Amino acid sequence: MNYRPEFLADADNVYRTSQYIVKQILEFQENSVENNCVVSFDTYYRRTPKRDLAYMMAFADKDKIDGKRMPSTMYTRTYVD
């Protein structure tokens, strides 16, 4: 059985802060009247030993293991304990 952490499912970007592992799902929204925008649907997973281990295993080859946020015009946030 392969374990795939929830924070990797459908993610366009994943990065880590001091308290959270953050999954970004990015969507480009085109609007003929207003400006176009990039919306980030963010899910903040509280860091736990199990999530940290999964993160470390998933991104072990990265030079900057914590990654960074991809910029967006707007965002929504959901928190998971």
PDB file of C-alpha atoms in Angstrom:
ATOM      1  CA  MET A   1       0.000   0.000   0.000  1.00  0.00           C
ATOM      2  CA  ASN A   2       1.387   3.401  -1.004  1.00  0.00           C
ATOM      3  CA  TYR A   3       0.781   6.301   1.354  1.00  0.00           C
ATOM      4  CA  ARG A   4       0.069   9.611  -0.413  1.00  0.00           C
ATOM      5  CA  PRO A   5      -0.402  12.513   1.968  1.00  0.00           C
ATOM      6  CA  GLU A   6      -3.485  14.640   1.477  1.00  0.00           C
ATOM      7  CA  PHE A   7      -1.381  17.775   1.072  1.00  0.00           C
ATOM      8  CA  LEU A   8       0.015  16.404  -2.211  1.00  0.00           C
ATOM      9  CA  ALA A   9      -3.335  15.494  -3.793  1.00  0.00           C
ATOM     10  CA  ASP A  10      -4.119  17.805  -6.742  1.00  0.00           C
ATOM     11  CA  ALA A  11      -1.558  20.344  -5.521  1.00  0.00           C
ATOM     12  CA  ASP A  12       0.027  22.831  -7.910  1.00  0.00           C
ATOM     13  CA  ASN A  13       2.484  23.915  -5.211  1.00  0.00           C
ATOM     14  CA  VAL A  14       3.322  22.795  -1.673  1.00  0.00           C
ATOM     15  CA  TYR A  15       5.495  24.687   0.783  1.00  0.00           C
ATOM     16  CA  ARG A  16       6.141  24.749   4.509  1.00  0.00           C
ATOM     17  CA  THR A  17       6.023  27.475   7.167  1.00  0.00           C
ATOM     18  CA  SER A  18       7.024  27.185  10.815  1.00  0.00           C
ATOM     19  CA  GLN A  19       3.552  25.920  11.785  1.00  0.00           C
ATOM     20  CA  TYR A  20       1.911  24.659   8.570  1.00  0.00           C
ATOM     21  CA  ILE A  21       2.371  22.684   5.383  1.00  0.00           C
ATOM     22  CA  VAL A  22       0.478  24.623   2.734  1.00  0.00           C
ATOM     23  CA  LYS A  23      -1.097  23.189  -0.418  1.00  0.00           C
ATOM     24  CA  GLN A  24      -1.880  25.628  -3.223  1.00  0.00           C
ATOM     25  CA  ILE A  25      -4.298  24.852  -6.019  1.00  0.00           C
ATOM     26  CA  LEU A  26      -4.004  27.632  -8.575  1.00  0.00           C
ATOM     27  CA  GLU A  27      -6.675  28.680 -11.036  1.00  0.00           C
ATOM     28  CA  PHE A  28      -6.503  31.286 -13.762  1.00  0.00           C
ATOM     29  CA  GLN A  29      -9.767  33.204 -14.088  1.00  0.00           C
ATOM     30  CA  GLU A  30     -10.378  35.217 -17.227  1.00  0.00           C
ATOM     31  CA  ASN A  31     -12.807  38.100 -17.159  1.00  0.00           C
ATOM     32  CA  SER A  32     -13.712  40.193 -20.195  1.00  0.00           C
ATOM     33  CA  VAL A  33     -15.032  43.091 -18.058  1.00  0.00           C
ATOM     34  CA  GLU A  34     -12.639  43.224 -15.104  1.00  0.00           C
ATOM     35  CA  ASN A  35      -8.989  42.182 -14.856  1.00  0.00           C
ATOM     36  CA  ASN A  36      -7.916  38.568 -15.207  1.00  0.00           C
ATOM     37  CA  CYS A  37      -6.666  36.995 -12.003  1.00  0.00           C
ATOM     38  CA  VAL A  38      -4.912  34.021 -10.492  1.00  0.00           C
ATOM     39  CA  VAL A  39      -6.768  32.535  -7.517  1.00  0.00           C
ATOM     40  CA  SER A  40      -5.012  30.308  -5.004  1.00  0.00           C
ATOM     41  CA  PHE A  41      -7.128  27.850  -3.041  1.00  0.00           C
ATOM     42  CA  ASP A  42      -4.908  27.270  -0.006  1.00  0.00           C
ATOM     43  CA  THR A  43      -5.183  24.482   2.526  1.00  0.00           C
ATOM     44  CA  TYR A  44      -3.093  24.891   5.675  1.00  0.00           C
ATOM     45  CA  TYR A  45      -2.234  21.580   7.349  1.00  0.00           C
ATOM     46  CA  ARG A  46      -0.930  21.939  10.890  1.00  0.00           C
ATOM     47  CA  ARG A  47       2.544  20.419  11.072  1.00  0.00           C
ATOM     48  CA  THR A  48       2.720  17.091  12.879  1.00  0.00           C
ATOM     49  CA  PRO A  49       5.568  14.549  13.047  1.00  0.00           C
ATOM     50  CA  LYS A  50       3.751  12.302  10.541  1.00  0.00           C
ATOM     51  CA  ARG A  51       3.106  15.156   8.078  1.00  0.00           C
ATOM     52  CA  ASP A  52       6.660  16.463   8.463  1.00  0.00           C
ATOM     53  CA  LEU A  53       8.054  13.018   7.683  1.00  0.00           C
ATOM     54  CA  ALA A  54       5.820  12.712   4.602  1.00  0.00           C
ATOM     55  CA  TYR A  55       6.889  16.200   3.495  1.00  0.00           C
ATOM     56  CA  MET A  56      10.573  15.393   3.996  1.00  0.00           C
ATOM     57  CA  MET A  57      10.226  12.197   1.976  1.00  0.00           C
ATOM     58  CA  ALA A  58       8.311  13.920  -0.831  1.00  0.00           C
ATOM     59  CA  PHE A  59      10.731  16.825  -1.177  1.00  0.00           C
ATOM     60  CA  ALA A  60      14.049  15.325  -0.061  1.00  0.00           C
ATOM     61  CA  ASP A  61      15.714  16.253  -3.360  1.00  0.00           C
ATOM     62  CA  LYS A  62      14.872  19.963  -3.141  1.00  0.00           C
ATOM     63  CA  ASP A  63      17.726  22.387  -2.481  1.00  0.00           C
ATOM     64  CA  LYS A  64      15.382  24.618  -0.453  1.00  0.00           C
ATOM     65  CA  ILE A  65      13.281  22.037   1.368  1.00  0.00           C
ATOM     66  CA  ASP A  66      10.666  24.503   2.684  1.00  0.00           C
ATOM     67  CA  GLY A  67       9.782  25.757  -0.795  1.00  0.00           C
ATOM     68  CA  LYS A  68       7.916  29.024  -1.220  1.00  0.00           C
ATOM     69  CA  ARG A  69       4.535  30.401  -2.051  1.00  0.00           C
ATOM     70  CA  MET A  70       3.565  30.997  -5.660  1.00  0.00           C
ATOM     71  CA  PRO A  71       2.098  34.489  -6.023  1.00  0.00           C
ATOM     72  CA  SER A  72      -1.587  34.973  -6.736  1.00  0.00           C
ATOM     73  CA  THR A  73      -4.030  37.840  -7.079  1.00  0.00           C
ATOM     74  CA  MET A  74      -6.561  36.403  -4.605  1.00  0.00           C
ATOM     75  CA  TYR A  75      -6.702  33.460  -2.228  1.00  0.00           C
ATOM     76  CA  THR A  76      -8.930  31.445   0.042  1.00  0.00           C
ATOM     77  CA  ARG A  77      -7.770  29.588   3.139  1.00  0.00           C
ATOM     78  CA  THR A  78      -8.891  26.389   4.784  1.00  0.00           C
ATOM     79  CA  TYR A  79      -7.236  25.025   7.941  1.00  0.00           C
ATOM     80  CA  VAL A  80      -6.796  21.345   8.817  1.00  0.00           C
ATOM     81  CA  ASP A  81      -5.593  20.274  12.266  1.00  0.00           C
TER      82      ASP A  81
END
